[in-house]
Short mmCIF file of C-alpha atoms in Angstrom, two decimals:
data_model
loop_
_atom_site.label_atom_id
_atom_site.label_comp_id
_atom_site.label_asym_id
_atom_site.label_seq_id
_atom_site.Cartn_x
_atom_site.Cartn_y
_atom_site.Cartn_z
CA MET A 1 113.94 100.97 91.55
CA ALA A 2 110.31 101.90 90.81
CA VAL A 3 110.47 105.05 92.94
CA PRO A 4 107.02 106.54 92.52
CA TYR A 5 105.40 103.20 93.22
CA GLY A 6 107.67 102.39 96.31
CA LEU A 7 107.17 105.74 97.75
CA SER A 8 103.34 105.64 97.22
CA THR A 9 102.90 102.22 98.98
CA THR A 10 105.03 103.19 101.99
CA PHE A 11 103.90 106.69 102.33
CA TYR A 12 101.92 105.91 105.55
CA ILE A 13 105.24 105.12 107.34
CA SER A 14 106.84 108.47 107.02
CA LEU A 15 103.42 110.34 107.54
CA ALA A 16 103.11 108.64 110.93
CA ASN A 17 106.61 109.25 111.82
CA GLY A 18 107.26 112.81 111.35
CA GLN A 19 105.33 113.97 108.32
CA SER A 20 106.96 116.34 105.86
CA VAL A 21 110.52 116.44 107.61
CA THR A 22 110.62 112.66 107.50
CA VAL A 23 109.32 112.44 103.90
CA ILE A 24 111.59 114.95 102.47
CA TRP A 25 114.74 115.01 104.49
CA GLY A 26 114.64 111.37 105.40
CA TRP A 27 114.62 110.80 101.60
CA VAL A 28 117.57 113.15 101.21
CA LEU A 29 119.52 111.42 103.97
CA LEU A 30 118.91 107.92 102.67
CA SER A 31 119.85 109.09 99.17
CA LEU A 32 123.24 110.24 100.50
CA LEU A 33 123.79 107.06 102.56
CA SER A 34 122.67 104.87 99.69
CA THR A 35 124.99 106.69 97.38
CA ALA A 36 127.78 105.92 99.83
CA ILE A 37 126.87 102.25 99.81
CA ALA A 38 126.63 102.30 96.00
CA ALA A 39 130.09 104.02 95.72
CA SER A 40 131.58 101.35 98.05
CA LEU A 41 130.16 98.55 95.89
CA ALA A 42 131.20 100.49 92.69
CA GLU A 43 134.77 100.60 93.87
CA ILE A 44 134.74 96.77 94.42
CA CYS A 45 133.02 96.25 90.99
CA SER A 46 135.79 98.16 89.28
CA VAL A 47 138.08 95.44 90.58
CA TYR A 48 135.91 92.48 90.15
CA PRO A 49 133.38 93.40 87.36
CA THR A 50 131.34 90.24 87.54
CA ALA A 51 127.67 89.76 87.05
CA GLY A 52 127.59 87.51 90.08
CA GLY A 53 127.58 90.81 92.13
CA VAL A 54 127.78 90.79 95.96
CA TYR A 55 127.58 86.86 96.14
CA TYR A 56 130.89 86.70 94.07
CA TRP A 57 132.51 89.90 95.66
CA ALA A 58 132.20 88.49 99.15
CA ALA A 59 134.06 85.36 98.14
CA LEU A 60 136.66 87.16 95.98
CA LEU A 61 137.63 89.58 98.61
CA SER A 62 137.83 86.89 101.38
CA THR A 63 140.73 84.46 102.24
CA PRO A 64 140.49 80.94 100.66
CA ARG A 65 139.43 79.65 104.08
CA TRP A 66 136.50 82.07 104.65
CA ALA A 67 135.37 82.56 101.04
CA PRO A 68 132.84 79.65 101.04
CA ILE A 69 131.00 80.84 104.26
CA ALA A 70 131.24 84.52 103.23
CA SER A 71 129.48 83.73 99.73
CA TRP A 72 127.02 81.39 101.53
CA ILE A 73 125.89 84.01 103.94
CA THR A 74 125.75 86.78 101.26
CA GLY A 75 124.03 84.44 98.80
CA TRP A 76 121.25 83.57 101.32
CA LEU A 77 120.77 87.29 102.14
CA THR A 78 120.47 88.11 98.40
CA LEU A 79 118.06 85.24 98.00
CA VAL A 80 115.84 86.18 100.80
CA GLY A 81 116.15 89.76 99.96
CA ASN A 82 115.00 89.11 96.43
CA TRP A 83 112.15 86.93 97.50
CA THR A 84 110.85 89.39 100.06
CA VAL A 85 111.24 92.47 97.87
CA THR A 86 109.09 90.76 95.21
CA LEU A 87 106.65 89.86 98.01
CA SER A 88 106.48 93.41 99.21
CA ILE A 89 106.03 94.92 95.73
CA ASN A 90 103.25 92.63 94.79
CA PHE A 91 101.56 92.77 98.15
CA GLY A 92 101.60 96.50 98.10
CA GLY A 93 100.25 96.27 94.58
CA ALA A 94 97.35 94.23 95.70
CA GLN A 95 96.48 96.57 98.44
CA LEU A 96 96.80 99.59 96.03
CA ILE A 97 94.33 97.98 93.56
CA LEU A 98 91.85 97.36 96.41
CA SER A 99 92.31 100.86 97.69
CA ALA A 100 90.99 102.11 94.39
CA ILE A 101 87.52 100.79 95.23
CA SER A 102 87.43 103.09 98.20
CA LEU A 103 87.71 106.03 95.88
CA TRP A 104 84.01 105.55 95.04
CA ASP A 105 82.91 103.56 98.12
CA GLU A 106 84.54 105.26 101.16
CA ASP A 107 83.07 102.59 103.38
CA PHE A 108 84.76 99.83 101.55
CA VAL A 109 87.52 98.00 103.61
CA ALA A 110 89.08 94.87 102.11
CA ASN A 111 89.06 91.96 104.47
CA GLU A 112 92.02 89.45 104.90
CA TRP A 113 90.67 87.02 102.40
CA GLN A 114 90.08 89.65 99.60
CA THR A 115 93.55 90.94 100.14
CA ILE A 116 95.34 87.62 100.02
CA LEU A 117 93.33 86.51 97.01
CA MET A 118 94.13 89.85 95.12
CA PHE A 119 97.78 89.27 96.15
CA TRP A 120 97.72 85.73 94.74
CA ALA A 121 96.14 87.07 91.57
CA VAL A 122 98.81 89.69 90.91
CA MET A 123 101.52 87.11 91.71
CA LEU A 124 99.94 84.80 89.18
CA LEU A 125 99.84 87.55 86.55
CA CYS A 126 103.58 88.40 87.07
CA TYR A 127 104.39 84.57 86.94
CA LEU A 128 102.58 84.20 83.71
CA VAL A 129 104.27 87.19 82.17
CA ASN A 130 107.66 85.76 83.04
CA VAL A 131 106.79 82.31 81.54
CA PHE A 132 105.06 83.40 78.43
CA GLY A 133 106.62 86.76 77.89
CA SER A 134 110.08 85.95 78.76
CA LYS A 135 111.21 86.91 75.26
CA TYR A 136 109.80 90.40 75.73
CA LEU A 137 111.37 91.29 79.12
CA ASP A 138 113.87 93.73 77.60
CA LEU A 139 111.06 95.52 75.78
CA ILE A 140 109.04 95.60 79.06
CA ASN A 141 112.00 97.26 80.80
CA THR A 142 112.34 99.87 78.17
CA VAL A 143 108.63 100.64 78.32
CA CYS A 144 108.79 100.87 82.02
CA ILE A 145 111.47 103.65 81.76
CA TYR A 146 109.17 105.82 79.55
CA TRP A 147 106.08 104.98 81.49
CA THR A 148 107.69 106.02 84.78
CA ALA A 149 109.08 109.34 83.45
CA ALA A 150 105.79 110.18 81.77
CA SER A 151 103.84 109.34 84.92
CA ILE A 152 105.92 111.66 87.13
CA VAL A 153 105.41 114.57 84.71
CA VAL A 154 101.60 113.98 84.42
CA ILE A 155 101.19 113.57 88.26
CA LEU A 156 103.27 116.61 88.90
CA VAL A 157 101.37 118.86 86.48
CA VAL A 158 97.99 117.50 87.43
CA LEU A 159 98.39 117.85 91.18
CA LEU A 160 99.75 121.38 91.01
CA VAL A 161 97.23 122.68 88.55
CA MET A 162 94.03 121.05 89.76
CA SER A 163 94.51 120.97 93.52
CA PRO A 164 92.14 123.58 95.10
CA SER A 165 94.46 124.46 97.79
CA LYS A 166 98.20 124.37 98.46
CA ARG A 167 100.34 123.87 101.54
CA SER A 168 102.94 126.46 102.48
CA GLY A 169 106.62 125.94 101.81
CA GLU A 170 107.09 125.91 105.63
CA PHE A 171 104.80 122.88 105.92
CA VAL A 172 106.56 120.95 103.03
CA PHE A 173 110.11 121.53 104.24
CA ALA A 174 110.00 122.09 107.93
CA HIS A 175 106.78 120.52 109.47
CA TYR A 176 107.48 117.72 111.90
CA ASP A 177 104.85 115.95 113.80
CA ALA A 178 105.43 112.36 115.12
CA SER A 179 102.51 112.26 117.58
CA ALA A 180 100.78 109.60 115.61
CA SER A 181 103.53 107.01 115.81
CA GLY A 182 103.64 106.58 119.50
CA TRP A 183 107.57 106.55 119.37
CA PRO A 184 109.69 109.37 121.16
CA VAL A 185 109.75 112.47 118.91
CA GLY A 186 113.43 112.15 117.84
CA TRP A 187 113.44 108.31 117.41
CA SER A 188 110.27 108.35 115.33
CA PHE A 189 112.23 110.05 112.56
CA PHE A 190 114.53 107.09 112.23
CA VAL A 191 111.82 104.54 112.32
CA GLY A 192 110.18 106.57 109.42
CA LEU A 193 113.39 105.93 107.30
CA LEU A 194 112.03 102.62 106.39
CA GLN A 195 110.28 104.30 103.48
CA PRO A 196 113.39 105.63 101.71
CA ALA A 197 115.60 102.77 102.74
CA TYR A 198 113.14 100.27 101.24
CA VAL A 199 112.71 102.20 97.97
CA LEU A 200 116.54 102.62 97.48
CA THR A 201 117.52 98.97 97.50
CA GLY A 202 117.82 97.92 93.85
CA TYR A 203 121.19 99.32 92.90
CA GLY A 204 123.20 96.28 93.71
CA MET A 205 121.56 94.49 90.81
CA VAL A 206 123.14 96.87 88.23
CA ALA A 207 126.17 94.54 88.52
CA ALA A 208 124.32 92.15 86.21
CA MET A 209 125.28 94.52 83.28
CA CYS A 210 128.94 93.44 83.55
CA GLU A 211 128.72 90.87 80.86
CA GLU A 212 126.70 93.10 78.51
CA VAL A 213 128.81 96.32 78.20
CA GLN A 214 132.32 97.31 77.12
CA SER A 215 134.83 98.14 79.68
CA PRO A 216 132.59 97.12 82.57
CA GLU A 217 135.31 97.88 85.19
CA ARG A 218 134.69 101.58 84.20
CA GLU A 219 131.14 101.79 83.04
CA VAL A 220 129.25 99.60 85.54
CA PRO A 221 130.66 101.29 88.66
CA LYS A 222 129.38 104.63 87.25
CA ALA A 223 126.02 103.13 86.52
CA ILE A 224 125.71 101.78 90.07
CA VAL A 225 126.23 105.26 91.64
CA LEU A 226 124.26 107.07 88.94
CA SER A 227 121.28 104.81 89.52
CA VAL A 228 120.92 105.99 93.07
CA VAL A 229 121.55 109.69 92.16
CA ALA A 230 118.80 109.41 89.50
CA ALA A 231 116.50 107.72 92.06
CA GLY A 232 117.18 110.35 94.62
CA PHE A 233 116.38 113.09 92.15
CA THR A 234 113.23 111.32 90.85
CA GLY A 235 111.97 110.78 94.49
CA LEU A 236 112.26 114.63 95.29
CA VAL A 237 110.35 115.45 92.05
CA TYR A 238 107.61 113.14 93.03
CA LEU A 239 107.37 113.89 96.78
CA ILE A 240 107.40 117.64 96.73
CA PRO A 241 104.31 118.21 94.69
CA ILE A 242 102.41 115.62 96.78
CA LEU A 243 103.34 117.47 99.97
CA PHE A 244 102.17 120.75 98.63
CA VAL A 245 98.69 119.34 97.88
CA LEU A 246 98.53 117.10 101.05
CA PRO A 247 95.06 116.84 102.58
CA ASP A 248 94.47 116.42 106.33
CA VAL A 249 97.14 114.03 107.50
CA GLN A 250 94.93 112.35 110.11
CA THR A 251 92.42 111.47 107.33
CA LEU A 252 95.15 109.79 105.42
CA LEU A 253 96.52 107.87 108.42
CA ASP A 254 92.94 106.64 109.08
CA VAL A 255 92.78 104.85 105.66
CA ALA A 256 92.10 101.24 106.68
CA ASN A 257 94.49 99.38 104.47
CA GLY A 258 97.42 101.98 104.80
CA GLN A 259 97.39 103.08 101.20
CA PRO A 260 96.39 106.79 101.21
CA VAL A 261 97.85 107.82 97.80
CA GLY A 262 94.57 107.34 95.99
CA LEU A 263 92.84 109.48 98.47
CA ILE A 264 95.50 112.23 97.95
CA PHE A 265 95.00 112.08 94.13
CA LYS A 266 91.19 112.18 94.69
CA ALA A 267 91.37 115.29 96.97
CA ALA A 268 93.68 117.07 94.55
CA THR A 269 91.69 116.39 91.37
CA GLY A 270 88.33 116.75 93.07
CA SER A 271 86.88 113.48 91.64
CA ALA A 272 87.04 109.75 92.09
CA GLY A 273 87.81 109.40 88.31
CA GLY A 274 90.64 111.85 88.41
CA GLY A 275 92.13 110.17 91.49
CA PHE A 276 91.97 106.82 89.78
CA GLY A 277 93.42 108.12 86.55
CA LEU A 278 96.56 109.20 88.49
CA LEU A 279 96.50 106.01 90.59
CA PHE A 280 96.39 104.03 87.38
CA LEU A 281 99.81 105.47 86.36
CA ILE A 282 101.18 104.22 89.65
CA LEU A 283 99.62 100.69 89.20
CA GLY A 284 101.34 100.64 85.63
CA ILE A 285 104.68 101.18 87.46
CA TRP A 286 103.73 98.51 89.96
CA LEU A 287 103.23 95.98 87.12
CA PHE A 288 106.52 96.65 85.59
CA ALA A 289 108.26 96.47 89.00
CA GLY A 290 106.40 93.24 89.99
CA VAL A 291 107.34 91.43 86.96
CA GLY A 292 110.96 92.55 87.02
CA ALA A 293 111.32 91.65 90.67
CA LEU A 294 110.02 88.19 90.15
CA THR A 295 112.37 87.74 87.32
CA ALA A 296 115.28 88.84 89.38
CA SER A 297 114.37 86.59 92.28
CA SER A 298 113.94 83.53 89.97
CA ARG A 299 117.32 84.10 88.46
CA CYS A 300 118.74 84.55 91.85
CA THR A 301 117.23 81.31 92.90
CA TYR A 302 118.50 79.56 89.81
CA ALA A 303 122.05 80.72 90.20
CA PHE A 304 122.35 79.89 93.86
CA ALA A 305 120.79 76.45 93.31
CA ARG A 306 123.25 75.88 90.53
CA ASP A 307 125.96 76.03 93.15
CA GLY A 308 124.06 73.60 95.47
CA ALA A 309 123.25 76.12 98.13
CA ILE A 310 119.45 75.63 98.34
CA PRO A 311 117.73 72.36 99.59
CA GLY A 312 116.49 70.59 96.36
CA SER A 313 119.07 72.32 94.16
CA GLY A 314 118.74 69.70 91.48
CA LEU A 315 115.21 70.69 90.84
CA TRP A 316 115.61 74.62 90.96
CA SER A 317 118.67 74.59 88.70
CA ARG A 318 116.84 73.08 85.77
CA VAL A 319 116.21 75.27 82.65
CA ASP A 320 112.92 74.55 80.88
CA LYS A 321 113.56 73.96 77.17
CA ARG A 322 110.16 75.06 76.07
CA PHE A 323 110.27 78.49 77.63
CA ASP A 324 114.11 79.07 77.99
CA VAL A 325 113.68 80.07 81.61
CA PRO A 326 114.42 78.43 85.00
CA LEU A 327 110.68 77.39 85.33
CA LEU A 328 110.98 75.55 88.64
CA ALA A 329 113.17 78.30 90.16
CA LEU A 330 110.50 80.78 89.08
CA THR A 331 107.73 78.58 90.48
CA LEU A 332 109.60 78.28 93.77
CA SER A 333 110.00 82.04 94.00
CA ALA A 334 106.35 82.60 93.52
CA VAL A 335 105.22 79.89 95.79
CA VAL A 336 107.47 81.20 98.58
CA ASP A 337 106.05 84.63 98.25
CA CYS A 338 102.43 83.41 98.11
CA LEU A 339 102.92 81.41 101.33
CA LEU A 340 104.64 84.36 103.19
CA GLY A 341 101.63 86.53 102.23
CA LEU A 342 99.51 84.30 104.63
CA ILE A 343 101.23 86.19 107.44
CA TYR A 344 98.45 88.82 106.80
CA PHE A 345 95.98 86.66 108.33
CA GLY A 346 97.78 86.95 111.62
CA SER A 347 99.20 90.51 111.25
CA SER A 348 97.60 93.62 109.81
CA ALA A 349 101.10 95.10 109.63
CA ALA A 350 102.37 92.40 107.44
CA PHE A 351 103.37 94.82 104.65
CA SER A 352 105.66 96.62 107.00
CA SER A 353 107.19 93.24 107.89
CA PHE A 354 107.86 92.43 104.22
CA THR A 355 109.37 95.66 103.45
CA GLY A 356 111.44 95.38 106.62
CA VAL A 357 112.81 91.95 105.83
CA ALA A 358 113.58 92.91 102.18
CA THR A 359 115.47 96.11 103.30
CA ILE A 360 117.44 94.32 105.98
CA CYS A 361 118.47 91.39 103.87
CA LEU A 362 119.48 93.44 100.69
CA SER A 363 121.26 96.08 102.75
CA THR A 364 123.07 93.43 104.78
CA SER A 365 124.01 91.57 101.49
CA TYR A 366 125.52 94.88 100.22
CA GLY A 367 127.36 95.40 103.54
CA LEU A 368 129.19 91.99 103.84
CA PRO A 369 131.55 92.51 100.86
CA ILE A 370 132.33 96.01 102.11
CA LEU A 371 132.88 94.67 105.67
CA VAL A 372 135.35 91.91 104.33
CA SER A 373 137.19 94.55 102.42
CA VAL A 374 137.49 96.78 105.48
CA VAL A 375 138.61 93.84 107.65
CA ARG A 376 141.37 92.99 105.24
CA GLY A 377 142.55 96.61 105.04
CA ARG A 378 141.05 97.37 101.60
CA LYS A 379 144.17 95.79 100.09
CA GLN A 380 142.46 94.35 96.92
CA LEU A 381 141.06 97.77 96.10
CA ARG A 382 144.35 99.70 95.85
CA HIS A 383 144.26 99.83 92.07
CA ALA A 384 140.61 100.21 91.61
CA SER A 385 139.63 102.22 88.53
CA PHE A 386 136.79 103.67 90.47
CA SER A 387 138.58 104.65 93.63
CA LEU A 388 137.28 106.39 96.73
CA GLY A 389 140.87 107.21 97.57
CA ARG A 390 141.64 108.49 101.09
CA LEU A 391 137.87 108.66 101.75
CA GLY A 392 137.37 105.16 101.14
CA PHE A 393 137.79 103.78 104.67
CA ALA A 394 135.67 106.54 106.15
CA VAL A 395 132.83 105.98 103.59
CA ASN A 396 132.92 102.21 103.98
CA VAL A 397 132.63 102.44 107.77
CA THR A 398 129.92 104.98 107.75
CA THR A 399 127.83 102.63 105.37
CA LEU A 400 128.48 99.69 107.69
CA LEU A 401 127.30 101.58 110.73
CA TRP A 402 124.22 102.66 108.91
CA ILE A 403 123.37 99.00 108.03
CA VAL A 404 123.94 97.79 111.43
CA LEU A 405 121.49 100.38 112.80
CA ALA A 406 118.94 99.65 109.96
CA ILE A 407 118.92 95.98 111.04
CA PHE A 408 117.54 97.01 114.37
CA LEU A 409 115.48 99.90 113.19
CA PHE A 410 113.47 97.94 110.64
CA CYS A 411 112.59 95.01 112.95
CA MET A 412 110.61 97.68 115.07
CA PRO A 413 106.96 98.34 114.56
CA THR A 414 106.32 101.50 112.59
CA ASN A 415 103.66 102.58 114.92
CA LEU A 416 103.28 101.85 118.69
CA ALA A 417 99.66 103.24 118.96
CA GLY A 418 97.35 100.31 119.74
CA LEU A 419 100.20 97.83 119.32
CA ASP A 420 99.22 94.29 119.95
CA ALA A 421 100.02 90.75 118.46
CA SER A 422 98.07 91.47 115.35
CA SER A 423 99.96 94.71 114.56
CA MET A 424 103.35 93.70 115.42
CA ASN A 425 106.23 93.91 112.93
CA TYR A 426 107.26 90.29 112.36
CA ALA A 427 110.22 91.21 110.21
CA SER A 428 112.63 89.59 112.67
CA VAL A 429 110.59 86.35 112.75
CA VAL A 430 110.71 85.90 108.95
CA PHE A 431 114.50 86.88 108.99
CA ALA A 432 115.18 84.34 111.76
CA GLY A 433 113.14 81.57 109.99
CA PHE A 434 115.15 81.88 106.80
CA ALA A 435 118.33 82.15 108.90
CA ALA A 436 117.53 78.80 110.53
CA ILE A 437 116.99 77.19 107.11
CA SER A 438 120.31 78.49 105.87
CA ILE A 439 122.20 77.33 108.92
CA VAL A 440 120.57 73.86 109.00
CA TRP A 441 121.40 73.30 105.35
CA TYR A 442 124.91 74.56 105.70
CA PHE A 443 125.76 72.09 108.48
CA ALA A 444 123.76 69.31 106.83
CA TRP A 445 125.29 69.77 103.37
CA GLY A 446 127.13 73.06 102.67
CA ARG A 447 129.98 72.55 105.16
CA LYS A 448 131.36 69.58 103.35
CA HIS A 449 130.31 70.29 99.65
CA PHE A 450 129.95 73.94 99.14
CA SER A 451 133.19 75.54 97.97
CA GLY A 452 131.69 78.95 96.95
CA PRO A 453 130.92 80.31 93.53
CA PRO A 454 132.72 78.75 90.55
CA ILE A 455 134.96 81.82 89.99
CA LEU A 456 136.98 80.81 93.04
CA ASN A 457 138.48 77.92 91.07
CA SER A 458 139.68 80.17 88.31
CA GLU A 459 142.97 81.92 87.80
CA LEU A 460 141.27 85.38 87.75
CA ALA A 461 140.32 85.00 91.43
CA GLU A 462 144.00 84.96 92.45
CA GLN A 463 145.42 87.22 89.79
CA GLY A 464 142.98 90.17 90.31
CA VAL A 465 140.90 91.30 87.41
CA VAL A 466 141.85 92.68 83.95
CA GLY A 467 138.48 92.03 82.33
CA VAL A 468 135.14 90.60 83.23
CA VAL A 469 135.03 87.93 86.01
CA ARG A 470 132.48 85.67 84.38
CA GLY A 471 129.95 83.81 86.45
CA GLN A 472 128.16 81.46 84.02
CA SER A 473 124.97 83.39 83.16
CA LEU A 474 121.63 81.62 82.54
CA ASP A 475 121.71 82.38 78.73
CA GLU A 476 125.26 80.90 78.51
CA GLU A 477 124.23 77.76 80.45
CA VAL A 478 121.30 77.24 78.14
CA ARG A 479 123.47 77.54 75.00
CA THR A 480 126.15 75.21 76.60
CA LYS A 481 123.50 72.55 77.40
CA GLU A 482 122.07 72.88 73.87
CA ALA A 483 125.49 72.49 72.27
CA SER A 484 126.38 69.47 74.45
CA SER A 485 123.13 67.88 73.57
CA LYS A 486 123.64 68.58 69.85
CA GLU A 487 127.17 67.11 70.03
CA GLY A 488 125.91 64.10 71.80
CA SER A 489 123.22 63.54 69.16
CA GLU A 490 125.71 63.83 66.33
CA SER A 491 128.11 61.37 68.01
CA LYS A 492 125.28 58.77 68.30
CA ALA A 493 124.34 59.29 64.71
CA GLU A 494 127.87 58.58 63.60
#
């Protein structure tokens, strides 16, 4: 969760829908709700500590009859969520890069072609890093942690020290103005929750650690919850200083491409160079996030294709021997995102659509295993090492109610002012399009051939878990194929 970057690119949403109250208290509210969702998933993870995450959990918690369809739906939601979160991260990055030009030339407004070409360029950069730098991805992730922490400290100090004027505490914590959104005053607050909901979506991926740590049934659930708590704290540390130095809000809302953070930095430092220096730190976080998101989406594509759940699975489940990566799955992920980016030609609000789809899909994928568990009376979680106890049912239902509300909320346009076909939120259209592909492929192939993730055929699925539930990871499959190939060669030589 690249918190400072995510908050920066979506800042216009909460500014238009309530300003300070939505920015601060919306973030606090979503941090609490996300912690509840994370705790619900952590409880499941403590019983089924598998790197397959929600895709496996939905199947393992279901009855044998419903396990395949539960994992199919969850898998597709996870896949589309990963594709669109990568899309939104890199599309926002492209807009942020172009917004830097306006720090010196205030009349510059990037047109559709310039935005799309920049988006394709950043996608290509992330793709090349994944192909040729795959051996260094762990190092990149480590550098990202230090870069993000240092960036927050630098931005906090520079803004508070250099800003010529400061807002009052009342403005920062109690000012509410939703007049710019066009929505009813109270409802606008909820529409503005897209910003924190979008930023707080990556915690489900922490389950991938299950095959890398000792005692994953205890350690990984803690990590899932703590990742949200840490993100919530990081967000407050980043947002509060920005609100204290916030310039005229209407000026920020008038920024043509919807990325006002560079202008905030410029106003606080008093120079275009100073503003760009702080913006550069955010762009660094974007690069780490963009590369990591494409890595995650390609691995998700590969894993789902390996189980035959995507049209053309035979292609996307291949591992390239030269680079030790699922190159075709990586290529598919990048191409899908590049094609979806073309929506910007028809909708100036495309970025809101991308963030909306990503948030809806990932939130719903987290909700399905929780829903299955609740429907079955939480029976499989009775002996969870990370137990929510008597509060479990209430916490689970609360999270499910929020996710249902979020589906409707984030299909709505973030701003009704001047709304027309070109500024409409097309999140529901993108969501429906992928749903149609999933449904058609299920009835054409999945209904007869898809039996769910491989773990359903193991004894662990029926016995409950005393260790790690292993889905075959990419690295394991590569080693298996290499060993098989070597044995085959030796047999022929004999």
